[in-house]
Short mmCIF file of C-alpha atoms and ligand atoms in Angstrom, two decimals:
data_model
loop_
_atom_site.label_atom_id
_atom_site.label_comp_id
_atom_site.label_asym_id
_atom_site.label_seq_id
_atom_site.Cartn_x
_atom_site.Cartn_y
_atom_site.Cartn_z
CA MET A 1373 92.00 105.73 175.84
CA ARG A 1374 88.23 105.69 175.47
CA ASN A 1375 88.26 109.39 174.44
CA MET A 1376 90.78 108.64 171.58
CA ARG A 1377 88.51 106.12 169.87
CA ILE A 1378 86.97 107.23 166.57
CA PRO A 1379 83.46 105.94 165.91
CA MET A 1380 83.11 103.40 163.06
CA ALA A 1381 80.88 105.65 160.86
CA ARG A 1382 83.42 108.47 161.04
CA ARG A 1383 86.34 106.15 160.29
CA ARG A 1384 84.52 104.94 157.15
CA ALA A 1385 83.87 108.52 156.00
CA MET A 1386 87.57 109.39 156.47
CA ALA A 1387 88.62 106.35 154.44
CA VAL A 1388 86.33 107.41 151.57
CA VAL A 1389 87.75 110.97 151.59
CA ALA A 1390 91.33 109.62 151.58
CA ALA A 1391 90.58 107.33 148.65
CA VAL A 1392 89.02 110.18 146.63
CA LEU A 1393 92.00 112.47 147.34
CA LEU A 1394 94.47 109.76 146.35
CA ALA A 1395 92.65 108.99 143.08
CA GLY A 1396 92.54 112.72 142.25
CA GLY A 1397 96.25 113.03 142.87
CA VAL A 1398 97.11 110.08 140.62
CA ALA A 1399 94.91 111.42 137.81
CA ALA A 1400 96.48 114.86 138.05
CA CYS A 1401 99.98 113.36 137.80
CA GLY A 1402 99.34 111.00 134.90
CA ASN A 1403 96.59 112.51 132.79
CA SER A 1404 97.46 113.04 129.12
CA ASP A 1405 95.33 116.21 129.09
CA THR A 1406 97.79 117.94 131.37
CA GLY A 1407 100.73 118.33 129.07
CA GLY A 1408 101.76 115.46 126.75
CA ASP A 1409 103.86 113.63 129.31
CA GLY A 1410 102.17 110.29 128.98
CA GLY A 1411 98.71 108.99 129.81
CA ASP A 1412 97.46 107.06 132.81
CA ASP A 1413 100.30 105.09 134.41
CA GLY A 1414 102.77 107.35 132.54
CA LYS A 1415 102.22 105.43 129.28
CA LEU A 1416 103.18 107.10 126.01
CA VAL A 1417 99.96 108.27 124.29
CA LEU A 1418 99.76 107.76 120.52
CA GLY A 1419 96.92 109.30 118.51
CA PHE A 1420 96.40 107.33 115.30
CA SER A 1421 94.11 108.33 112.44
CA GLN A 1422 93.35 105.37 110.17
CA VAL A 1423 92.12 105.76 106.57
CA GLY A 1424 89.07 103.52 107.04
CA ALA A 1425 88.11 99.86 106.69
CA GLU A 1426 87.98 99.68 102.90
CA SER A 1427 89.96 96.47 102.33
CA GLY A 1428 91.36 93.27 103.81
CA TRP A 1429 94.74 95.01 103.86
CA ARG A 1430 93.34 97.84 105.98
CA THR A 1431 91.78 95.44 108.50
CA ALA A 1432 95.11 93.61 108.86
CA ASN A 1433 96.90 96.97 109.27
CA THR A 1434 94.48 98.13 111.99
CA ASN A 1435 94.87 94.83 113.86
CA SER A 1436 98.65 95.06 113.63
CA ILE A 1437 98.65 98.59 115.07
CA LYS A 1438 96.24 97.77 117.93
CA GLU A 1439 98.10 94.59 118.90
CA ALA A 1440 101.52 96.22 118.72
CA ALA A 1441 100.39 99.18 120.87
CA ALA A 1442 99.11 96.81 123.57
CA GLU A 1443 102.34 94.82 123.45
CA ALA A 1444 104.54 97.93 123.61
CA GLY A 1445 102.61 99.37 126.57
CA ILE A 1446 101.48 102.37 124.51
CA GLU A 1447 98.07 104.00 125.08
CA LEU A 1448 96.49 104.12 121.63
CA LYS A 1449 93.78 106.62 120.71
CA PHE A 1450 92.37 105.27 117.44
CA ASP A 1451 90.11 106.96 114.90
CA ASP A 1452 88.61 105.53 111.69
CA ALA A 1453 88.24 108.34 109.11
CA GLN A 1454 85.95 106.38 106.77
CA GLN A 1455 88.11 107.34 103.78
CA LYS A 1456 87.44 111.08 104.28
CA GLN A 1457 90.25 113.64 104.56
CA GLU A 1458 88.08 116.05 106.60
CA ASN A 1459 87.59 113.32 109.23
CA GLN A 1460 91.35 112.78 109.44
CA ILE A 1461 92.00 116.50 109.87
CA LYS A 1462 89.36 116.62 112.63
CA ALA A 1463 90.92 113.61 114.39
CA ILE A 1464 94.42 115.14 114.24
CA ARG A 1465 93.09 118.42 115.68
CA ASN A 1466 91.45 116.47 118.52
CA TYR A 1467 94.75 114.73 119.26
CA ILE A 1468 96.51 118.12 119.35
CA GLN A 1469 93.88 119.43 121.77
CA GLN A 1470 94.27 116.34 123.96
CA LYS A 1471 98.05 116.90 123.99
CA VAL A 1472 98.91 113.33 122.98
CA ASP A 1473 102.63 112.52 122.93
CA VAL A 1474 102.88 111.42 119.27
CA ILE A 1475 100.49 111.54 116.29
CA ALA A 1476 100.60 108.96 113.49
CA PHE A 1477 98.34 108.71 110.47
CA SER A 1478 97.90 107.06 107.11
CA PRO A 1479 96.84 109.93 104.85
CA VAL A 1480 93.87 109.06 102.66
CA VAL A 1481 95.16 111.39 99.87
CA GLU A 1482 98.56 112.99 99.28
CA SER A 1483 97.66 116.71 99.20
CA GLY A 1484 96.21 119.25 101.61
CA TRP A 1485 97.96 118.46 104.90
CA ASP A 1486 100.28 121.44 105.45
CA THR A 1487 97.98 123.49 107.71
CA VAL A 1488 97.14 120.73 110.16
CA LEU A 1489 100.71 119.40 110.18
CA LYS A 1490 101.92 122.90 111.03
CA GLU A 1491 99.44 123.03 113.91
CA ALA A 1492 100.90 119.78 115.29
CA LYS A 1493 104.44 121.08 114.86
CA ASP A 1494 103.58 124.37 116.63
CA ALA A 1495 102.09 122.33 119.49
CA GLY A 1496 105.38 120.41 119.75
CA ILE A 1497 103.79 117.05 118.87
CA PRO A 1498 105.88 114.85 116.54
CA VAL A 1499 104.04 113.28 113.58
CA ILE A 1500 104.80 109.93 111.89
CA LEU A 1501 103.35 109.06 108.47
CA THR A 1502 102.55 105.38 108.04
CA ASP A 1503 101.62 103.46 104.90
CA ARG A 1504 100.85 106.50 102.69
CA ALA A 1505 102.89 109.63 102.09
CA VAL A 1506 101.95 113.33 101.76
CA ASP A 1507 103.24 115.71 99.09
CA SER A 1508 104.19 118.55 101.50
CA ALA A 1509 107.31 120.39 100.34
CA ASP A 1510 108.25 121.13 103.97
CA LYS A 1511 109.65 117.82 105.22
CA SER A 1512 110.09 119.24 108.73
CA LEU A 1513 106.31 118.89 109.22
CA TYR A 1514 106.73 115.19 110.01
CA LYS A 1515 109.48 113.07 111.53
CA THR A 1516 109.47 110.03 109.26
CA PHE A 1517 107.54 107.89 106.79
CA LEU A 1518 107.07 104.16 107.37
CA GLY A 1519 105.58 102.09 104.53
CA SER A 1520 105.95 100.54 101.08
CA ASP A 1521 107.50 101.58 97.80
CA PHE A 1522 104.27 101.77 95.80
CA VAL A 1523 106.04 102.71 92.54
CA LYS A 1524 108.06 99.51 92.83
CA GLU A 1525 104.89 97.44 93.38
CA GLY A 1526 103.44 98.87 90.14
CA ARG A 1527 106.71 98.33 88.31
CA LEU A 1528 107.05 94.69 89.42
CA SER A 1529 103.46 94.07 88.23
CA GLY A 1530 104.23 95.63 84.84
CA GLU A 1531 107.52 93.75 84.46
CA TRP A 1532 105.78 90.44 85.10
CA LEU A 1533 103.22 91.30 82.42
CA VAL A 1534 105.89 92.24 79.86
CA GLU A 1535 107.52 88.84 80.41
CA ASN A 1536 104.22 86.94 80.47
CA LYS A 1537 102.95 88.46 77.20
CA LYS A 1538 106.24 88.54 75.31
CA ASP A 1539 105.05 85.94 72.78
CA ALA A 1540 101.56 87.37 72.33
CA THR A 1541 100.68 88.55 68.83
CA GLY A 1542 98.67 91.73 68.28
CA ASP A 1543 97.59 94.32 70.83
CA VAL A 1544 97.16 93.27 74.47
CA ASN A 1545 94.26 95.32 75.89
CA ILE A 1546 94.65 96.22 79.56
CA VAL A 1547 92.06 97.71 81.92
CA GLU A 1548 93.21 99.28 85.17
CA LEU A 1549 91.27 99.55 88.43
CA GLN A 1550 92.87 102.43 90.29
CA GLY A 1551 92.81 102.92 94.05
CA THR A 1552 91.36 106.00 95.76
CA THR A 1553 91.81 109.06 93.54
CA GLY A 1554 94.66 111.26 94.77
CA SER A 1555 96.06 108.62 97.16
CA ALA A 1556 99.76 107.78 97.13
CA PRO A 1557 99.28 104.08 96.27
CA ALA A 1558 96.96 104.91 93.34
CA ASN A 1559 99.31 107.56 91.94
CA ASP A 1560 102.48 105.54 92.43
CA ARG A 1561 101.24 102.11 91.33
CA LYS A 1562 99.81 103.62 88.14
CA LYS A 1563 103.15 105.33 87.47
CA GLY A 1564 105.32 102.24 88.13
CA PHE A 1565 103.09 99.99 85.99
CA ALA A 1566 103.00 102.47 83.07
CA GLU A 1567 106.79 102.84 83.14
CA ALA A 1568 107.31 99.06 83.04
CA ILE A 1569 104.85 98.23 80.25
CA ALA A 1570 106.29 101.03 78.10
CA ALA A 1571 108.97 98.42 77.26
CA ASP A 1572 106.47 96.65 74.98
CA PRO A 1573 104.30 98.83 72.67
CA LYS A 1574 101.70 96.11 72.13
CA LEU A 1575 100.67 96.43 75.83
CA LYS A 1576 97.94 99.10 75.84
CA VAL A 1577 95.92 100.49 78.75
CA ILE A 1578 92.51 101.01 77.11
CA ALA A 1579 90.61 102.09 80.26
CA SER A 1580 91.59 103.22 83.74
CA GLN A 1581 89.20 104.23 86.53
CA SER A 1582 89.05 104.33 90.33
CA GLY A 1583 87.29 101.56 92.27
CA ASP A 1584 88.26 103.27 95.56
CA PHE A 1585 90.14 100.17 96.84
CA THR A 1586 86.83 98.39 97.65
CA ARG A 1587 85.30 95.13 96.40
CA ALA A 1588 82.03 96.89 95.54
CA GLY A 1589 83.94 99.55 93.59
CA GLY A 1590 85.99 96.92 91.75
CA LYS A 1591 82.88 94.98 90.74
CA GLN A 1592 80.97 98.05 89.57
CA VAL A 1593 83.79 99.53 87.49
CA MET A 1594 84.69 96.14 85.97
CA GLU A 1595 81.06 95.74 84.87
CA GLN A 1596 81.34 99.07 83.04
CA PHE A 1597 84.67 98.07 81.47
CA LEU A 1598 83.21 94.78 80.22
CA LYS A 1599 80.21 96.55 78.68
CA ALA A 1600 82.34 99.19 76.97
CA HIS A 1601 85.19 96.96 75.73
CA PRO A 1602 84.50 93.64 73.98
CA LYS A 1603 88.19 92.61 74.04
CA ILE A 1604 89.85 92.82 77.46
CA ASP A 1605 93.00 90.70 77.85
CA VAL A 1606 94.39 91.92 81.17
CA LEU A 1607 93.11 93.48 84.39
CA PHE A 1608 95.58 95.37 86.58
CA ALA A 1609 93.86 96.10 89.93
CA HIS A 1610 95.64 98.33 92.46
CA ASN A 1611 94.59 95.98 95.28
CA ASP A 1612 93.28 92.46 95.92
CA ASP A 1613 89.84 93.62 97.03
CA MET A 1614 89.04 95.41 93.77
CA GLY A 1615 90.35 92.34 91.90
CA LEU A 1616 88.07 90.10 93.97
CA GLY A 1617 85.07 92.34 93.21
CA ALA A 1618 86.00 92.27 89.51
CA LEU A 1619 85.99 88.44 89.56
CA GLU A 1620 82.22 88.53 90.12
CA ALA A 1621 81.70 90.85 87.14
CA ILE A 1622 83.95 88.70 84.91
CA THR A 1623 82.26 85.39 85.75
CA ALA A 1624 78.82 87.00 85.35
CA GLU A 1625 79.88 87.84 81.76
CA GLY A 1626 80.63 84.15 81.17
CA LYS A 1627 84.41 84.70 81.05
CA VAL A 1628 86.98 82.67 82.95
CA PRO A 1629 89.17 84.82 85.25
CA GLY A 1630 92.85 83.93 85.11
CA LYS A 1631 92.41 82.40 81.62
CA ASP A 1632 90.28 84.64 79.38
CA ILE A 1633 91.51 87.65 81.34
CA THR A 1634 94.94 87.73 82.99
CA ILE A 1635 94.59 89.33 86.45
CA ILE A 1636 97.35 91.14 88.34
CA THR A 1637 96.71 92.66 91.78
CA ILE A 1638 98.62 94.14 94.73
CA ASP A 1639 98.57 93.33 98.49
CA ALA A 1640 98.63 89.50 98.93
CA VAL A 1641 96.01 89.29 101.69
CA LYS A 1642 94.60 85.82 102.35
CA ASP A 1643 91.56 86.12 100.04
CA GLY A 1644 93.77 87.41 97.24
CA MET A 1645 96.29 84.63 97.77
CA GLN A 1646 93.45 82.08 97.70
CA ALA A 1647 92.24 83.46 94.35
CA LEU A 1648 95.83 83.24 93.06
CA ALA A 1649 96.28 79.67 94.30
CA ASP A 1650 92.91 78.77 92.69
CA GLY A 1651 94.11 80.10 89.31
CA LYS A 1652 91.66 83.06 89.23
CA PHE A 1653 94.43 85.65 89.68
CA ASN A 1654 97.77 85.33 87.84
CA PHE A 1655 100.21 87.48 89.82
CA ILE A 1656 100.30 89.52 93.04
CA ALA A 1657 102.86 92.11 94.16
CA GLU A 1658 102.95 92.10 97.93
CA CYS A 1659 102.23 95.16 100.11
CA SER A 1660 102.74 94.42 103.79
CA PRO A 1661 100.17 95.79 106.28
CA LEU A 1662 102.11 94.59 109.35
CA LEU A 1663 103.47 98.01 110.28
CA GLY A 1664 102.42 98.00 113.96
CA PRO A 1665 105.64 96.89 115.72
CA GLN A 1666 107.88 99.26 113.72
CA LEU A 1667 105.44 102.12 114.27
CA MET A 1668 105.48 101.65 118.06
CA ASP A 1669 109.26 101.55 118.04
CA LEU A 1670 109.38 104.80 116.06
CA ALA A 1671 106.81 106.45 118.34
CA LYS A 1672 109.01 105.71 121.36
CA LYS A 1673 112.09 107.03 119.58
CA VAL A 1674 110.59 110.31 118.34
CA HIS A 1675 109.02 110.89 121.76
CA ALA A 1676 112.45 110.45 123.33
CA GLY A 1677 113.86 112.99 120.83
CA GLU A 1678 116.01 110.38 119.07
CA GLU A 1679 116.97 110.83 115.41
CA VAL A 1680 115.12 108.48 113.02
CA PRO A 1681 115.65 107.92 109.27
CA PRO A 1682 113.36 110.13 107.13
CA ARG A 1683 111.99 107.13 105.20
CA ILE A 1684 111.71 103.46 106.24
CA GLU A 1685 110.53 100.99 103.61
CA THR A 1686 108.93 97.62 104.24
CA GLU A 1687 110.45 94.48 102.70
CA GLU A 1688 108.12 92.87 100.20
CA THR A 1689 107.99 90.12 97.58
CA THR A 1690 105.82 88.91 94.68
CA PHE A 1691 103.74 85.76 94.16
CA THR A 1692 102.94 83.54 91.18
CA GLN A 1693 100.18 80.92 91.38
CA GLU A 1694 102.63 78.19 92.45
CA GLN A 1695 104.23 80.42 95.10
CA ALA A 1696 100.78 81.32 96.47
CA LYS A 1697 99.92 77.63 96.92
CA GLU A 1698 103.08 77.21 99.01
CA ALA A 1699 102.67 80.39 101.06
CA LEU A 1700 98.94 80.19 101.74
CA PRO A 1701 98.95 77.75 104.68
CA ASN A 1702 101.18 80.11 106.69
CA ARG A 1703 99.56 83.37 105.62
CA LYS A 1704 98.51 85.22 108.78
CA TYR A 1705 96.19 87.84 107.29
O1 AHR B 29 97.69 102.19 101.25
C1 AHR B 29 97.70 100.81 101.09
C2 AHR B 29 96.53 100.39 100.26
O2 AHR B 29 95.34 100.82 100.88
C3 AHR B 29 96.36 98.90 100.08
O3 AHR B 29 97.05 98.39 99.00
C4 AHR B 29 94.89 98.83 99.84
O4 AHR B 29 94.36 97.55 99.92
C5 AHR B 29 94.43 99.73 100.91
O5 AHR B 29 93.13 100.06 100.88
#
């Protein structure tokens, strides 16, 4: 028996070797770099390229996606493109190289995606568009789109204005703060709004410029509008943040927002809803950022090879000042 005994030092060394071998084996089985069959622990790996952090809406959207991934047991690889298309293309190429299971992204602009989407398709990685669409003619380059009807948001804003100004006499001068140039929400909201206000010829857009969906951009462009145009009756801002930035420019000019200038925005994030409840904004068309749970569900389905609808639209509403007062206490973002 004495000859069979293994000395303590040797037993410890053997235990260390066994542990190293075991860890190596687990990594080799479950590593996402080895073939797109899930990450550590066999979790589905989702590569997500976010537009940036330009607005309150975007922050709420990022939080929704991160929380939903954790809840769904999905390994999320997240990249913030800082509102640059080249950064998004780089991130998508990295995800292809890492052999993630599914790629999702919110395209900063509509055009210029065909090459990288083809690379993902050739690598056998399904792509989901969230929030913003692309203008690719080849719809087989992505599995589905999940997001809002931006044309409808613009149209609802315009229809409210037509009704609100129906008794006004003389021209109603409108300035428009557009979102990021070339982005789906900027293109579509502009279109929907223009179509709706065409119903009343006295409603005239006298200036329209991009504020890039940021507060700083909204403030700066509104300052220019106020300098160039002595009579501004209405501001249509493509999101709350630009509207909030514009408030600073308007009050600095000695004008009363919500009274001297009627303000319509889109999103309905908490700060926007507060401005509406306070009477500084007049109307908001909602755009929901809470896309995370539906996105995770879709990621699981496309990974499993299930059929999904080509377009899934979020349910949204609109808010007047009175409705904002009611909704504000329960607003989560
Ligand atoms: O794509 C959605 C838009 O992007 C939101 O309306 C805006 O706030 C954001 O920056």
